[in-house]
Amino acid sequence: MKLVSSTSLAIAVPLAAVLLASPAGHAADRSAEDRWPGWRGDGQGRADAARLPLEWTAARNVAWKTEIPGRGHSSPIVWGDRLFLTTAIEGDVVPGAKAVKHVAEGQEFVHPDATGADRRHAFKLLALDAKDGRVLWERTAWEGTPVDSRHKKASFASPTAATDGERVYAYFGSEGLYAYDFEGKLAWKFDPGVVGTMGVGVGTSPLLYRDLVILLCDEDNGERSYLVALDRHTGKEAWRVLRKIEVSWATPVIVPAAGRDELVTAGNQLVQAYDPATGRELWRMKGLESNAVTTPLVGDGVVVVSSGYPSKISIAVKPGGSGDVTDSPQVLWRYNKGSAYVPSPILYEGHVYLLTDKGLLTCLDARTGEVRYEGGRPPVPASFMASPVAVNGHLLLMSQDGDTLIVKAGPRFEVVRTNPLGEPISASAAVAGGRLYIRGEKHLFAIAAPAGS
């Protein structure tokens, strides 16, 4: 087991993807531009938003800001005029409460930066009006002392929720998956059992596929890891697949390939693709041999999986294979520099952009892996946990200093401007309805051009 070092984060932002086969239910007539239904929208962080300004400050081009209680690194999701967000409220110490036991290499393991399992918490889902930021309702999904700890820099509300326009699916690891309708009524809940994360917190988010909600529940040493699909209407299991994969934080993605859909998972031991309708394995390859945290990229006929700790590695695979493709032509290229531990990379307009945790940017050709540039530096030293989004020919890189770097997309590194917001940013942004939604440490901001501009 490759353990997280005491000086590094295992996970601080949710790493997930959501694919909606078709819009349904509430506000079903909304255009795709008005929806950002899960982690990085459709899992890939790309948007077209012609009205979105590329310059702002805490006082300029902010349509509204709303204080969000508690602590959370999950992203906002949007469907029409509704916006949803999860958070975790920490309470008092509970004498005797402690995290589930972890074992590494035959010995009991306690992560030196683990915290929170000895305190009472409330895990909540909030609904906001996307027009003005008013909190419409909040629901407490779960209360108690958590099964496991979190990293001191992470959050118990790291997985991003997902919506299909009828319900919102909020996941809190061992504490459950909860399905609410748009008015805040609980439709059903699912108990995943103990999903141990070596004491640093859960990161995978719900993935929607047709009438299924899919969860990746890799835990600790892989003795009880599994992948499960639930009926989104009832919460009943449609299929479950056991996996001998150590704890991972990288949510699967749906990949269209060779006339079929593939559910691609990244892991330490294996990278695997399944039939998302049945759970049947389609192909596999040797894994990252490092902590699987970042979301796989999909586009230009490739899937790119990567890891930044303990080794830096990015691998591009052509989907549509069968059996073990490790040493086959399906593996298109490898690159062993520039990848991050926490922020996911992004694939945009034919290029893969790798962002390190310190903000160094590398650009590769998505199909060939050819290096366009390496080590593009931010204007000032900074740390990054949020994953980039791509909008209108630009990459938006958000730092823990509260700055957003606007970088021109393409084979030459160019920082167009730096936009300060005034509070740390750890969560990845959402784009919908011509607005950019940024979750800071204390507030949710809506960035938009002034009316009439």
Protein backbone atom coordinates (compact mmCIF):
# COMPACT_ATOMS: atom_id res chain seq x y z
CA MET A 1 0.00 0.00 0.00
CA LYS A 2 1.45 3.36 -1.06
CA LEU A 3 0.49 5.61 1.81
CA VAL A 4 -0.12 9.33 1.73
CA SER A 5 2.75 11.26 3.27
CA SER A 6 2.15 13.38 6.36
CA THR A 7 2.97 16.51 4.39
CA SER A 8 0.69 15.84 1.45
CA LEU A 9 -3.03 15.78 0.82
CA ALA A 10 -4.72 12.58 -0.13
CA ILE A 11 -7.82 14.36 -1.28
CA ALA A 12 -9.35 17.74 -0.79
CA VAL A 13 -11.65 18.13 -3.71
CA PRO A 14 -14.15 15.77 -5.02
CA LEU A 15 -13.03 13.89 -8.10
CA ALA A 16 -16.06 12.82 -10.06
CA ALA A 17 -17.83 12.75 -13.37
CA VAL A 18 -21.49 12.80 -14.29
CA LEU A 19 -22.98 11.77 -17.61
CA LEU A 20 -26.67 12.39 -18.27
CA ALA A 21 -28.11 10.35 -21.11
CA SER A 22 -31.00 12.81 -21.44
CA PRO A 23 -32.44 15.70 -19.42
CA ALA A 24 -35.55 14.82 -17.48
CA GLY A 25 -38.02 16.09 -14.92
CA HIS A 26 -37.75 19.52 -13.32
CA ALA A 27 -36.93 22.22 -15.88
CA ALA A 28 -36.43 19.57 -18.57
CA ASP A 29 -36.64 22.22 -21.28
CA ARG A 30 -33.52 23.97 -20.04
CA SER A 31 -30.69 24.24 -22.53
CA ALA A 32 -27.39 22.51 -21.89
CA GLU A 33 -25.83 25.92 -21.18
CA ASP A 34 -28.11 26.27 -18.13
CA ARG A 35 -26.92 23.00 -16.58
CA TRP A 36 -23.80 21.91 -14.73
CA PRO A 37 -25.20 18.67 -13.32
CA GLY A 38 -22.20 17.19 -11.52
CA TRP A 39 -18.49 17.31 -10.88
CA ARG A 40 -16.90 19.37 -13.66
CA GLY A 41 -20.29 19.47 -15.39
CA ASP A 42 -20.11 16.29 -17.45
CA GLY A 43 -16.89 15.28 -15.68
CA GLN A 44 -14.56 17.13 -18.04
CA GLY A 45 -14.75 20.79 -16.96
CA ARG A 46 -15.42 22.33 -20.38
CA ALA A 47 -18.04 24.99 -21.11
CA ASP A 48 -19.17 27.47 -23.75
CA ALA A 49 -20.42 30.62 -22.07
CA ALA A 50 -20.27 33.62 -24.38
CA ARG A 51 -21.59 36.05 -21.75
CA LEU A 52 -19.10 35.07 -19.07
CA PRO A 53 -16.64 37.83 -18.14
CA LEU A 54 -12.99 36.88 -17.86
CA GLU A 55 -12.18 39.69 -15.42
CA TRP A 56 -13.47 40.10 -11.89
CA THR A 57 -12.60 41.03 -8.31
CA ALA A 58 -14.43 40.61 -5.00
CA ALA A 59 -16.30 43.83 -5.86
CA ARG A 60 -16.48 43.72 -9.66
CA ASN A 61 -18.62 41.45 -11.85
CA VAL A 62 -19.96 39.61 -8.79
CA ALA A 63 -23.70 39.11 -9.29
CA TRP A 64 -24.09 37.84 -5.73
CA LYS A 65 -22.29 36.09 -2.92
CA THR A 66 -23.86 33.90 -0.24
CA GLU A 67 -22.31 32.75 3.02
CA ILE A 68 -22.14 28.96 3.22
CA PRO A 69 -22.03 27.43 6.71
CA GLY A 70 -19.54 24.73 7.68
CA ARG A 71 -16.72 23.30 5.64
CA GLY A 72 -16.88 21.80 2.17
CA HIS A 73 -14.73 21.28 -0.90
CA SER A 74 -17.54 19.94 -3.08
CA SER A 75 -18.46 21.94 -6.17
CA PRO A 76 -21.82 23.61 -6.77
CA ILE A 77 -24.07 21.94 -9.34
CA VAL A 78 -26.72 23.75 -11.39
CA TRP A 79 -29.95 22.82 -13.14
CA GLY A 80 -31.78 25.84 -14.53
CA ASP A 81 -32.64 28.19 -11.68
CA ARG A 82 -31.57 25.75 -8.94
CA LEU A 83 -28.11 25.39 -7.48
CA PHE A 84 -27.10 22.66 -4.99
CA LEU A 85 -24.16 22.34 -2.65
CA THR A 86 -23.10 20.04 0.21
CA THR A 87 -21.40 21.05 3.45
CA ALA A 88 -20.28 19.57 6.77
CA ILE A 89 -20.96 21.29 10.09
CA GLU A 90 -18.53 20.36 12.88
CA GLY A 91 -19.72 20.15 16.48
CA ASP A 92 -18.35 19.22 19.88
CA VAL A 93 -15.92 16.48 20.78
CA VAL A 94 -17.62 13.18 21.66
CA PRO A 95 -15.63 11.35 24.37
CA GLY A 96 -14.52 7.90 23.20
CA ALA A 97 -15.38 8.44 19.54
CA LYS A 98 -12.65 7.44 17.10
CA ALA A 99 -12.10 6.45 13.50
CA VAL A 100 -12.41 2.94 12.12
CA LYS A 101 -9.19 0.93 12.39
CA HIS A 102 -6.83 0.97 9.40
CA VAL A 103 -4.13 -1.58 8.64
CA ALA A 104 -1.15 -1.03 6.33
CA GLU A 105 1.52 -3.66 5.69
CA GLY A 106 0.18 -5.73 8.58
CA GLN A 107 0.34 -2.91 11.12
CA GLU A 108 -2.33 -0.60 12.49
CA PHE A 109 -2.03 2.73 10.71
CA VAL A 110 -3.11 6.18 11.90
CA HIS A 111 -2.49 9.00 9.46
CA PRO A 112 -0.64 11.84 11.22
CA ASP A 113 -2.89 14.47 9.63
CA ALA A 114 -6.19 12.66 10.27
CA THR A 115 -8.81 14.59 12.22
CA GLY A 116 -12.54 14.91 12.86
CA ALA A 117 -13.73 11.42 13.77
CA ASP A 118 -13.94 12.35 17.46
CA ARG A 119 -16.42 15.17 16.83
CA ARG A 120 -20.12 15.28 16.11
CA HIS A 121 -20.98 16.43 12.59
CA ALA A 122 -24.01 17.28 10.49
CA PHE A 123 -23.75 16.60 6.75
CA LYS A 124 -26.08 18.86 4.76
CA LEU A 125 -27.42 19.53 1.28
CA LEU A 126 -28.35 23.13 0.43
CA ALA A 127 -30.53 24.40 -2.42
CA LEU A 128 -30.03 27.98 -3.63
CA ASP A 129 -31.75 30.22 -6.15
CA ALA A 130 -29.22 30.55 -8.96
CA LYS A 131 -30.55 34.02 -9.84
CA ASP A 132 -29.86 35.75 -6.53
CA GLY A 133 -28.12 33.25 -4.24
CA ARG A 134 -30.97 32.92 -1.72
CA VAL A 135 -30.91 29.68 0.27
CA LEU A 136 -34.22 28.01 -0.58
CA TRP A 137 -33.84 25.06 1.75
CA GLU A 138 -31.30 22.93 3.56
CA ARG A 139 -31.57 19.33 4.66
CA THR A 140 -29.50 17.41 7.17
CA ALA A 141 -28.75 14.09 5.50
CA TRP A 142 -26.82 12.62 8.42
CA GLU A 143 -25.75 13.48 11.99
CA GLY A 144 -23.28 11.77 14.32
CA THR A 145 -19.60 10.93 14.63
CA PRO A 146 -18.12 9.92 11.24
CA VAL A 147 -16.91 6.37 10.58
CA ASP A 148 -13.52 7.64 9.40
CA SER A 149 -11.35 10.73 9.75
CA ARG A 150 -10.50 13.31 7.12
CA HIS A 151 -7.19 14.97 6.29
CA LYS A 152 -6.81 18.22 8.23
CA LYS A 153 -6.83 20.17 4.95
CA ALA A 154 -9.73 18.24 3.43
CA SER A 155 -13.47 18.14 4.11
CA PHE A 156 -16.18 15.64 4.99
CA ALA A 157 -18.20 17.29 2.18
CA SER A 158 -15.78 16.65 -0.67
CA PRO A 159 -17.85 14.55 -3.12
CA THR A 160 -19.83 16.75 -5.49
CA ALA A 161 -23.55 16.04 -5.75
CA ALA A 162 -25.21 15.10 -9.05
CA THR A 163 -28.63 15.84 -10.50
CA ASP A 164 -30.77 14.49 -13.34
CA GLY A 165 -33.34 17.32 -13.16
CA GLU A 166 -35.67 15.26 -10.96
CA ARG A 167 -33.52 14.47 -7.94
CA VAL A 168 -30.24 15.48 -6.35
CA TYR A 169 -27.86 12.70 -5.25
CA ALA A 170 -25.55 13.66 -2.38
CA TYR A 171 -22.82 11.25 -1.28
CA PHE A 172 -20.92 11.31 2.03
CA GLY A 173 -18.92 8.09 1.89
CA SER A 174 -19.63 5.64 4.73
CA GLU A 175 -22.39 7.95 5.92
CA GLY A 176 -24.48 7.25 2.83
CA LEU A 177 -25.91 8.37 -0.50
CA TYR A 178 -29.10 10.45 -0.29
CA ALA A 179 -31.59 11.19 -3.09
CA TYR A 180 -33.72 14.34 -2.64
CA ASP A 181 -36.28 15.86 -4.97
CA PHE A 182 -36.01 19.51 -5.94
CA GLU A 183 -38.22 20.56 -3.04
CA GLY A 184 -36.00 18.85 -0.47
CA LYS A 185 -38.02 15.69 0.13
CA LEU A 186 -35.93 12.56 0.72
CA ALA A 187 -36.78 9.97 -1.94
CA TRP A 188 -34.39 7.22 -0.81
CA LYS A 189 -31.00 6.58 0.77
CA PHE A 190 -28.31 3.95 0.30
CA ASP A 191 -25.94 2.61 2.96
CA PRO A 192 -22.60 1.71 1.33
CA GLY A 193 -21.11 0.16 4.48
CA VAL A 194 -17.67 1.12 5.73
CA VAL A 195 -15.64 2.80 2.98
CA GLY A 196 -12.27 3.27 4.71
CA THR A 197 -9.93 5.89 3.26
CA MET A 198 -6.83 5.48 5.45
CA GLY A 199 -8.14 8.36 7.51
CA VAL A 200 -7.95 11.12 4.91
CA GLY A 201 -11.53 11.33 3.60
CA VAL A 202 -13.64 10.19 0.67
CA GLY A 203 -13.41 11.88 -2.74
CA THR A 204 -15.43 9.98 -5.34
CA SER A 205 -18.78 11.40 -6.43
CA PRO A 206 -21.98 9.89 -7.85
CA LEU A 207 -21.93 9.14 -11.58
CA LEU A 208 -25.26 9.13 -13.44
CA TYR A 209 -25.82 6.87 -16.42
CA ARG A 210 -29.28 6.46 -17.94
CA ASP A 211 -31.44 5.24 -15.03
CA LEU A 212 -28.48 4.33 -12.83
CA VAL A 213 -26.51 6.05 -10.09
CA ILE A 214 -23.00 4.55 -10.00
CA LEU A 215 -20.65 4.68 -7.01
CA LEU A 216 -17.02 3.62 -6.80
CA CYS A 217 -16.32 2.38 -3.26
CA ASP A 218 -12.64 1.42 -3.21
CA GLU A 219 -11.40 1.27 0.37
CA ASP A 220 -8.20 0.86 2.41
CA ASN A 221 -6.39 -2.32 1.25
CA GLY A 222 -9.05 -3.35 -1.26
CA GLU A 223 -10.45 -6.23 0.78
CA ARG A 224 -14.00 -4.85 0.52
CA SER A 225 -13.74 -2.55 -2.52
CA TYR A 226 -16.63 -2.59 -4.98
CA LEU A 227 -18.42 -0.75 -7.79
CA VAL A 228 -22.20 -0.52 -7.53
CA ALA A 229 -25.06 0.73 -9.70
CA LEU A 230 -28.38 1.78 -8.15
CA ASP A 231 -31.75 2.41 -9.77
CA ARG A 232 -32.06 6.19 -9.63
CA HIS A 233 -35.82 5.99 -9.01
CA THR A 234 -35.75 3.54 -6.09
CA GLY A 235 -32.17 3.23 -4.84
CA LYS A 236 -32.23 -0.55 -5.31
CA GLU A 237 -29.07 -2.27 -6.54
CA ALA A 238 -28.99 -3.05 -10.25
CA TRP A 239 -25.51 -4.62 -10.16
CA ARG A 240 -22.42 -4.83 -7.95
CA VAL A 241 -18.83 -5.80 -8.86
CA LEU A 242 -16.14 -6.63 -6.31
CA ARG A 243 -12.67 -5.15 -6.94
CA LYS A 244 -9.28 -5.95 -5.39
CA ILE A 245 -8.22 -2.30 -5.67
CA GLU A 246 -6.78 -0.20 -2.85
CA VAL A 247 -8.50 3.02 -1.81
CA SER A 248 -8.86 5.52 -4.63
CA TRP A 249 -10.41 8.95 -4.95
CA ALA A 250 -10.88 9.12 -8.74
CA THR A 251 -14.49 8.93 -9.90
CA PRO A 252 -15.07 6.84 -13.06
CA VAL A 253 -16.04 8.42 -16.36
CA ILE A 254 -18.29 7.30 -19.18
CA VAL A 255 -16.52 6.92 -22.53
CA PRO A 256 -18.30 6.35 -25.86
CA ALA A 257 -16.19 3.95 -27.94
CA ALA A 258 -16.66 1.45 -30.77
CA GLY A 259 -20.44 1.69 -30.70
CA ARG A 260 -20.70 1.15 -26.95
CA ASP A 261 -20.31 3.01 -23.67
CA GLU A 262 -17.45 2.22 -21.30
CA LEU A 263 -17.21 2.97 -17.59
CA VAL A 264 -13.50 3.67 -17.04
CA THR A 265 -11.98 3.50 -13.56
CA ALA A 266 -8.48 4.55 -12.49
CA GLY A 267 -6.72 2.64 -9.70
CA ASN A 268 -3.38 1.87 -8.11
CA GLN A 269 -3.31 -1.77 -9.22
CA LEU A 270 -5.48 -1.60 -12.35
CA VAL A 271 -7.15 0.72 -14.82
CA GLN A 272 -10.38 -1.01 -15.86
CA ALA A 273 -13.34 -0.45 -18.16
CA TYR A 274 -16.78 -1.92 -17.52
CA ASP A 275 -20.11 -2.05 -19.28
CA PRO A 276 -22.01 0.62 -17.29
CA ALA A 277 -25.33 -1.13 -17.87
CA THR A 278 -24.26 -4.48 -16.40
CA GLY A 279 -20.90 -4.12 -14.62
CA ARG A 280 -19.21 -6.64 -16.96
CA GLU A 281 -15.50 -5.96 -17.41
CA LEU A 282 -14.54 -4.94 -20.96
CA TRP A 283 -10.78 -4.34 -20.68
CA ARG A 284 -8.04 -3.72 -18.17
CA MET A 285 -4.44 -2.55 -18.00
CA LYS A 286 -1.72 -2.21 -15.40
CA GLY A 287 -2.62 0.51 -12.91
CA LEU A 288 -1.00 3.78 -11.97
CA GLU A 289 1.03 2.21 -9.16
CA SER A 290 0.32 5.44 -7.28
CA ASN A 291 -2.64 7.02 -5.54
CA ALA A 292 -5.55 7.38 -7.97
CA VAL A 293 -7.00 10.81 -7.25
CA THR A 294 -7.47 12.79 -10.45
CA THR A 295 -10.41 12.36 -12.80
CA PRO A 296 -9.73 10.55 -16.12
CA LEU A 297 -9.92 12.75 -19.20
CA VAL A 298 -12.04 11.92 -22.25
CA GLY A 299 -11.79 13.41 -25.75
CA ASP A 300 -10.13 13.25 -29.17
CA GLY A 301 -10.44 9.46 -29.17
CA VAL A 302 -8.38 8.95 -26.01
CA VAL A 303 -8.76 8.41 -22.28
CA VAL A 304 -6.01 9.89 -20.09
CA VAL A 305 -5.44 8.63 -16.54
CA SER A 306 -2.89 10.23 -14.24
CA SER A 307 -1.44 10.38 -10.75
CA GLY A 308 0.90 12.75 -8.96
CA TYR A 309 1.96 10.81 -5.85
CA PRO A 310 4.19 9.04 -5.09
CA SER A 311 5.03 8.85 -8.81
CA LYS A 312 4.06 11.31 -11.51
CA ILE A 313 2.52 9.52 -14.46
CA SER A 314 -0.01 10.17 -17.23
CA ILE A 315 -1.13 7.45 -19.64
CA ALA A 316 -3.28 7.83 -22.75
CA VAL A 317 -5.34 4.81 -23.80
CA LYS A 318 -7.51 4.27 -26.83
CA PRO A 319 -10.89 2.98 -25.60
CA GLY A 320 -12.75 0.13 -27.26
CA GLY A 321 -10.29 -2.65 -26.43
CA SER A 322 -10.81 -6.05 -24.83
CA GLY A 323 -8.91 -8.18 -22.32
CA ASP A 324 -5.56 -6.98 -20.98
CA VAL A 325 -4.35 -4.04 -23.10
CA THR A 326 -1.26 -3.20 -21.01
CA ASP A 327 1.27 -4.01 -23.73
CA SER A 328 -1.00 -3.44 -26.70
CA PRO A 329 -1.30 -0.63 -29.26
CA GLN A 330 -4.31 0.59 -27.23
CA VAL A 331 -1.78 2.39 -24.99
CA LEU A 332 -0.91 5.47 -27.03
CA TRP A 333 1.57 7.41 -24.90
CA ARG A 334 3.01 7.93 -21.41
CA TYR A 335 4.41 11.05 -19.77
CA ASN A 336 6.18 11.00 -16.41
CA LYS A 337 6.26 14.65 -15.32
CA GLY A 338 3.96 17.52 -14.46
CA SER A 339 0.94 15.73 -12.96
CA ALA A 340 -0.70 16.80 -9.69
CA TYR A 341 -1.67 14.98 -6.53
CA VAL A 342 -4.98 16.81 -6.09
CA PRO A 343 -6.06 18.97 -9.09
CA SER A 344 -7.33 17.00 -12.06
CA PRO A 345 -5.89 17.82 -15.49
CA ILE A 346 -8.06 18.99 -18.36
CA LEU A 347 -8.39 18.06 -22.05
CA TYR A 348 -9.43 21.00 -24.22
CA GLU A 349 -9.31 21.71 -27.94
CA GLY A 350 -6.88 18.89 -28.70
CA HIS A 351 -4.50 19.46 -25.80
CA VAL A 352 -4.04 17.88 -22.38
CA TYR A 353 -3.09 20.38 -19.67
CA LEU A 354 -1.40 19.00 -16.55
CA LEU A 355 -1.43 21.28 -13.51
CA THR A 356 0.87 20.58 -10.55
CA ASP A 357 -0.16 21.32 -6.98
CA LYS A 358 2.07 24.41 -7.16
CA GLY A 359 0.51 25.66 -10.37
CA LEU A 360 3.07 24.65 -13.00
CA LEU A 361 1.28 23.98 -16.28
CA THR A 362 2.31 21.51 -18.99
CA CYS A 363 0.62 21.21 -22.39
CA LEU A 364 0.63 17.96 -24.40
CA ASP A 365 -0.93 16.93 -27.69
CA ALA A 366 -3.88 14.76 -26.66
CA ARG A 367 -3.43 12.18 -29.43
CA THR A 368 0.34 11.83 -29.48
CA GLY A 369 1.59 13.07 -26.10
CA GLU A 370 3.97 15.46 -27.85
CA VAL A 371 5.05 18.23 -25.48
CA ARG A 372 3.90 21.73 -26.50
CA TYR A 373 5.30 23.41 -23.39
CA GLU A 374 6.41 22.40 -19.90
CA GLY A 375 6.42 24.13 -16.52
CA GLY A 376 4.48 27.30 -17.32
CA ARG A 377 4.64 29.25 -14.05
CA PRO A 378 1.97 31.32 -12.29
CA PRO A 379 2.89 35.00 -11.79
CA VAL A 380 3.43 34.43 -8.05
CA PRO A 381 4.04 31.22 -6.05
CA ALA A 382 0.78 29.55 -5.06
CA SER A 383 -0.85 26.24 -4.13
CA PHE A 384 -3.71 24.67 -6.05
CA MET A 385 -6.40 22.18 -5.02
CA ALA A 386 -9.24 23.16 -7.35
CA SER A 387 -9.26 21.59 -10.81
CA PRO A 388 -9.22 23.81 -13.91
CA VAL A 389 -12.23 24.63 -16.04
CA ALA A 390 -12.04 25.65 -19.70
CA VAL A 391 -14.24 28.44 -21.06
CA ASN A 392 -14.19 30.32 -24.35
CA GLY A 393 -10.63 29.49 -25.32
CA HIS A 394 -9.20 29.98 -21.84
CA LEU A 395 -8.24 27.87 -18.83
CA LEU A 396 -9.31 29.06 -15.37
CA LEU A 397 -6.87 28.00 -12.64
CA MET A 398 -7.99 28.79 -9.08
CA SER A 399 -5.50 28.98 -6.21
CA GLN A 400 -5.74 28.69 -2.46
CA ASP A 401 -4.77 32.35 -2.28
CA GLY A 402 -8.15 33.13 -3.84
CA ASP A 403 -6.76 34.10 -7.24
CA THR A 404 -7.98 32.81 -10.59
CA LEU A 405 -5.38 32.72 -13.34
CA ILE A 406 -6.83 33.19 -16.82
CA VAL A 407 -4.54 31.26 -19.17
CA LYS A 408 -4.96 31.33 -22.94
CA ALA A 409 -5.53 27.83 -24.29
CA GLY A 410 -3.14 26.62 -26.96
CA PRO A 411 0.43 25.46 -27.51
CA ARG A 412 2.02 28.62 -26.03
CA PHE A 413 1.84 29.48 -22.32
CA GLU A 414 0.27 32.88 -21.70
CA VAL A 415 -1.35 34.20 -18.51
CA VAL A 416 -3.90 36.78 -19.63
CA ARG A 417 -4.74 38.14 -16.18
CA THR A 418 -5.12 37.30 -12.50
CA ASN A 419 -8.50 37.80 -10.82
CA PRO A 420 -8.46 38.09 -6.99
CA LEU A 421 -11.53 37.05 -5.01
CA GLY A 422 -10.39 37.63 -1.44
CA GLU A 423 -10.75 34.18 0.13
CA PRO A 424 -9.10 30.78 -0.36
CA ILE A 425 -10.47 28.52 -3.10
CA SER A 426 -10.24 24.73 -2.72
CA ALA A 427 -13.37 23.64 -4.60
CA SER A 428 -13.62 23.45 -8.38
CA ALA A 429 -15.90 25.91 -10.14
CA ALA A 430 -19.15 25.46 -12.08
CA VAL A 431 -20.28 27.24 -15.26
CA ALA A 432 -23.96 27.59 -16.19
CA GLY A 433 -26.34 30.18 -17.58
CA GLY A 434 -23.55 32.59 -18.48
CA ARG A 435 -22.25 32.60 -14.92
CA LEU A 436 -19.23 31.20 -13.13
CA TYR A 437 -19.88 29.84 -9.63
CA ILE A 438 -16.89 29.76 -7.30
CA ARG A 439 -16.98 28.27 -3.82
CA GLY A 440 -14.56 30.05 -1.52
CA GLU A 441 -13.70 29.16 2.05
CA LYS A 442 -16.77 30.98 3.43
CA HIS A 443 -18.91 32.12 0.51
CA LEU A 444 -20.32 31.00 -2.82
CA PHE A 445 -19.77 33.64 -5.52
CA ALA A 446 -21.67 34.10 -8.77
CA ILE A 447 -19.50 35.81 -11.38
CA ALA A 448 -21.43 37.46 -14.21
CA ALA A 449 -21.31 40.41 -16.57
CA PRO A 450 -23.54 43.36 -15.57
CA ALA A 451 -27.06 43.30 -16.97
CA GLY A 452 -27.22 44.90 -20.39
CA SER A 453 -23.50 44.62 -21.05
